Amino acid sequence: MNPMVRKELNLRMRERRGWILPSLYLMILAAVVTLAYYLSALDGRQVQGSQVGIAMSLTAAYAQMGILLLLAPIFSAGALTIEKEQRTMAGLLTSLLSPFQIWWGKFAASLLFVMLLIVSGLPLLRVSFAFGGIGPWEVVTAIITTLITLGSLSAIGIYWSSVFRRSVHATAVTYATIIALTVVTFIIFGIYTAAHHSGDSWQDFAWYIKGPLYLNPVFFLTMSFAPAQQLYPEWIRCLRVFVTLGLLAMGMSLWNLRRSGEVV
């Protein structure tokens, strides 16, 4: 195992937040799923079980994405700044580890902790199977989409961590990036549609109108619920965009690490 991965995982699991954050995550997710059940099944109308299952599954998937988007900067934005604050960055850069091994260790440790949260929440996501309306395909594609999104955002968080010297600054800018991707893109899309194509269907929208949504994690997750034969082109385009963002963030992080190593 990459020694950076082992070191980061040992540190994360020994910290107090190593068990506090998963506990809070499961409590919030369980509360959201329970609320979705009561709102959909006990509202006084005659509702089929499949409708309850769909409502619970969609609510759990979006809630999981929202919670993880809030937690992602905690795991990634301070990955390199903590080394700078503790004055261990110079020793790390002069070790036998290459810049890619350093980056991969930080990235893998961050993503593995996110995967721990996702796996621990699987029983709550599968509760909807008991009601019907949702199959394994929807759950699997939602989990894959969430992992890809969080992986890309973790790479972006590590990039900002390689730019700044303080964790608070890197975390703040990472949160600003997430807000820009989730909120600002929706606002831009709404402005474009209201100004130019308010009455057109989705297929009639020009590429520059739909373009901002391809950067949106919520839109990416929404497209994952489509049947397998309908994943192209929207889900595939979102996949390409997020993979490209992650690769660009990785490349710029490696460049910053190499430049820091030359200075040291």
Coordinates of C-alpha atoms in Angstrom, one line a residue:
M1 CA 0.0 0.0 0.0
N2 CA 1.1 3.6 -0.7
P3 CA 2.5 4.7 2.6
M4 CA 0.6 8.0 2.3
V5 CA -2.6 6.1 2.1
R6 CA -1.8 4.1 5.2
K7 CA -0.7 7.2 7.1
E8 CA -3.8 9.2 6.1
L9 CA -6.2 6.4 6.9
N10 CA -4.6 5.8 10.3
L11 CA -4.9 9.4 11.2
R12 CA -8.5 9.8 10.0
M13 CA -9.7 6.7 11.9
R14 CA -8.0 7.8 15.1
E15 CA -9.5 11.2 15.0
R16 CA -12.7 11.9 16.8
R17 CA -14.4 12.9 13.6
G18 CA -13.6 9.4 12.3
W19 CA -16.7 8.1 14.1
I20 CA -18.6 11.4 14.7
L21 CA -19.1 12.2 11.1
P22 CA -20.3 8.7 10.0
S23 CA -22.7 8.7 13.0
L24 CA -24.1 12.2 12.1
Y25 CA -24.3 11.2 8.4
L26 CA -26.4 8.1 9.2
M27 CA -28.6 9.9 11.6
I28 CA -29.4 12.6 9.1
L29 CA -29.9 10.2 6.3
A30 CA -32.2 8.0 8.4
A31 CA -34.3 11.0 9.4
V32 CA -34.7 12.1 5.8
V33 CA -35.7 8.6 4.6
T34 CA -38.2 8.4 7.5
L35 CA -39.6 11.8 6.7
A36 CA -40.0 10.8 3.0
Y37 CA -41.9 7.7 4.0
Y38 CA -44.3 9.6 6.2
L39 CA -44.9 12.3 3.7
S40 CA -45.5 9.9 0.8
A41 CA -47.3 7.0 2.6
L42 CA -49.3 8.7 5.4
D43 CA -50.7 11.8 3.8
G44 CA -54.3 10.6 3.7
R45 CA -54.4 9.5 0.1
Q46 CA -54.3 6.0 -1.3
V47 CA -50.8 5.6 -2.6
Q48 CA -49.3 2.5 -4.2
G49 CA -46.2 0.9 -2.7
S50 CA -44.1 1.6 -5.8
Q51 CA -44.8 5.3 -5.4
V52 CA -43.6 5.2 -1.8
G53 CA -40.5 3.3 -2.9
I54 CA -39.6 5.8 -5.6
A55 CA -40.1 8.7 -3.3
M56 CA -37.9 7.2 -0.6
S57 CA -35.2 6.2 -3.0
L58 CA -35.0 9.6 -4.7
T59 CA -35.1 11.4 -1.4
A60 CA -32.3 9.3 0.0
A61 CA -30.1 9.6 -3.1
Y62 CA -30.4 13.4 -3.2
A63 CA -30.0 13.7 0.5
Q64 CA -26.9 11.6 0.4
M65 CA -25.5 13.7 -2.4
G66 CA -26.2 16.9 -0.5
I67 CA -24.6 15.7 2.8
L68 CA -21.5 14.4 1.0
L69 CA -21.1 17.6 -0.9
L70 CA -21.0 19.4 2.5
L71 CA -18.5 16.8 3.9
A72 CA -16.2 16.5 0.9
P73 CA -14.1 19.7 1.6
I74 CA -13.5 18.5 5.1
F75 CA -11.7 15.4 3.8
S76 CA -9.8 17.0 0.9
A77 CA -9.3 20.7 1.2
G78 CA -6.9 20.4 4.2
A79 CA -4.9 17.5 2.7
L80 CA -1.8 19.5 1.8
T81 CA -2.4 22.6 3.8
I82 CA -2.2 20.6 7.1
E83 CA 1.3 19.6 6.0
K84 CA 2.2 23.2 5.5
E85 CA 0.7 24.3 8.8
Q86 CA 2.6 21.6 10.7
R87 CA 5.8 22.4 8.7
T88 CA 6.1 18.8 7.4
M89 CA 5.7 19.6 3.8
A90 CA 9.4 20.1 3.1
G91 CA 10.2 16.7 4.6
L92 CA 7.4 15.1 2.5
L93 CA 8.6 16.6 -0.7
T94 CA 12.2 15.5 -0.1
S95 CA 11.2 11.9 0.8
L96 CA 11.3 9.0 -1.6
L97 CA 7.7 9.6 -2.6
S98 CA 7.0 11.1 -6.0
P99 CA 4.6 14.0 -6.3
F100 CA 2.0 11.6 -7.8
Q101 CA 2.4 9.2 -4.9
I102 CA 1.8 12.1 -2.5
W103 CA -1.2 13.3 -4.4
W104 CA -2.6 9.7 -4.8
G105 CA -2.2 9.1 -1.1
K106 CA -4.1 12.2 -0.2
F107 CA -6.8 11.6 -2.8
A108 CA -7.3 7.9 -2.1
A109 CA -7.6 8.5 1.7
S110 CA -10.1 11.2 1.1
L111 CA -12.2 9.1 -1.4
L112 CA -12.0 6.0 0.8
F113 CA -13.5 7.8 3.7
V114 CA -16.3 9.0 1.4
M115 CA -16.8 5.4 0.2
L116 CA -17.1 4.3 3.8
L117 CA -20.0 6.7 4.3
I118 CA -21.7 5.6 1.1
V119 CA -21.3 1.9 2.0
S120 CA -22.6 2.5 5.6
G121 CA -25.7 4.2 4.1
L122 CA -26.5 1.4 1.6
P123 CA -29.1 -0.3 4.0
L124 CA -31.0 3.0 4.1
L125 CA -30.9 3.3 0.3
R126 CA -32.1 -0.3 -0.1
V127 CA -35.2 0.1 2.2
S128 CA -37.1 1.3 -0.9
F129 CA -36.7 -2.2 -2.4
A130 CA -39.4 -3.5 0.1
F131 CA -42.0 -1.1 -1.5
G132 CA -41.0 -1.7 -5.2
G133 CA -40.7 0.8 -8.0
I134 CA -36.9 0.9 -7.7
G135 CA -34.5 -1.8 -8.8
P136 CA -30.8 -2.5 -8.3
W137 CA -30.0 -0.6 -11.6
E138 CA -31.1 2.8 -10.2
V139 CA -29.3 2.3 -6.9
V140 CA -26.1 1.2 -8.6
T141 CA -26.0 4.1 -11.1
A142 CA -26.8 6.6 -8.3
I143 CA -23.9 5.3 -6.3
I144 CA -21.5 5.3 -9.2
T145 CA -22.6 8.9 -10.1
T146 CA -22.1 10.0 -6.5
L147 CA -18.6 8.4 -6.4
I148 CA -17.5 10.0 -9.6
T149 CA -18.8 13.4 -8.5
L150 CA -17.2 13.2 -5.1
G151 CA -14.0 12.0 -6.6
S152 CA -13.8 15.0 -8.9
L153 CA -14.6 17.4 -6.1
S154 CA -12.0 15.7 -3.9
A155 CA -9.4 16.3 -6.6
I156 CA -10.5 20.0 -6.8
G157 CA -10.3 20.3 -3.0
I158 CA -6.7 18.9 -3.1
Y159 CA -5.8 21.4 -5.8
W160 CA -7.0 24.3 -3.7
S161 CA -5.1 22.7 -0.8
S162 CA -1.9 22.8 -3.0
V163 CA -2.5 26.5 -3.8
F164 CA -3.2 28.0 -0.3
R165 CA -1.1 27.8 2.9
R166 CA -4.0 27.7 5.4
S167 CA -6.7 25.1 5.6
V168 CA -9.4 27.6 6.3
H169 CA -8.7 29.4 3.0
A170 CA -8.6 26.2 1.0
T171 CA -11.8 24.9 2.6
A172 CA -13.6 28.2 2.0
V173 CA -12.6 28.3 -1.7
T174 CA -13.6 24.6 -2.1
Y175 CA -17.0 25.3 -0.7
A176 CA -17.3 28.3 -3.0
T177 CA -16.5 26.0 -5.9
I178 CA -19.2 23.5 -4.9
I179 CA -21.7 26.4 -4.6
A180 CA -20.8 27.6 -8.0
L181 CA -21.3 24.1 -9.5
T182 CA -24.6 23.4 -7.7
V183 CA -26.3 26.7 -7.4
V184 CA -24.8 29.2 -9.9
T185 CA -25.1 26.7 -12.8
F186 CA -28.9 26.4 -12.1
I187 CA -29.2 30.2 -12.0
I188 CA -27.4 30.6 -15.3
F189 CA -29.5 27.9 -16.9
G190 CA -32.7 29.6 -15.6
I191 CA -31.6 33.0 -16.9
Y192 CA -30.8 31.6 -20.4
T193 CA -34.1 29.7 -20.6
A194 CA -36.2 32.7 -19.4
A195 CA -34.4 35.0 -21.9
H196 CA -34.2 32.9 -25.0
H197 CA -36.0 29.5 -24.9
S198 CA -38.6 29.5 -22.2
G199 CA -41.1 27.6 -24.3
D200 CA -38.8 25.1 -26.0
S201 CA -38.4 21.4 -25.0
W202 CA -35.1 20.1 -23.6
Q203 CA -34.0 18.7 -26.9
D204 CA -34.5 22.1 -28.6
F205 CA -32.1 23.9 -26.2
A206 CA -28.8 25.0 -27.7
W207 CA -25.6 23.5 -26.3
Y208 CA -24.6 26.8 -24.6
I209 CA -27.9 26.8 -22.7
K210 CA -27.6 23.2 -21.5
G211 CA -23.9 23.5 -20.9
P212 CA -23.9 24.9 -17.4
L213 CA -26.0 22.0 -16.2
Y214 CA -23.3 19.5 -17.2
L215 CA -21.2 20.9 -14.4
N216 CA -24.0 20.5 -11.9
P217 CA -23.7 17.4 -9.5
V218 CA -27.5 17.4 -8.9
F219 CA -28.2 17.3 -12.6
F220 CA -25.6 14.5 -13.0
L221 CA -27.4 12.5 -10.3
T222 CA -30.8 13.2 -11.9
M223 CA -29.6 11.8 -15.2
S224 CA -28.4 8.6 -13.6
F225 CA -32.0 7.6 -12.9
A226 CA -32.7 7.2 -16.6
P227 CA -32.9 3.7 -18.1
A228 CA -29.7 2.2 -19.5
Q229 CA -30.6 2.9 -23.1
Q230 CA -31.2 6.6 -22.3
L231 CA -28.0 7.4 -20.4
Y232 CA -26.6 8.8 -23.7
P233 CA -26.1 11.6 -24.3
E234 CA -26.8 13.6 -21.1
W235 CA -25.3 11.3 -18.4
I236 CA -22.4 10.4 -20.6
R237 CA -21.7 14.1 -21.2
C238 CA -21.8 14.9 -17.5
L239 CA -19.5 11.9 -16.9
R240 CA -17.0 13.3 -19.4
V241 CA -17.2 16.8 -17.8
F242 CA -16.6 15.6 -14.2
V243 CA -13.8 13.2 -15.2
T244 CA -12.2 16.1 -17.1
L245 CA -12.5 18.4 -14.1
G246 CA -10.9 15.7 -11.9
L247 CA -8.0 15.1 -14.3
L248 CA -7.4 18.9 -14.7
A249 CA -7.3 19.3 -10.9
M250 CA -4.9 16.4 -10.6
G251 CA -2.6 17.8 -13.2
M252 CA -2.5 21.3 -11.7
S253 CA -2.0 19.8 -8.2
L254 CA 1.0 17.7 -9.4
W255 CA 2.4 20.8 -11.1
N256 CA 2.1 22.8 -7.8
L257 CA 3.7 19.9 -5.9
R258 CA 6.7 19.7 -8.3
R259 CA 7.2 23.4 -8.2
S260 CA 7.1 23.3 -4.4
G261 CA 9.7 20.5 -4.5
E262 CA 12.0 22.5 -6.7
V263 CA 11.8 25.4 -4.3
V264 CA 12.6 23.2 -1.3

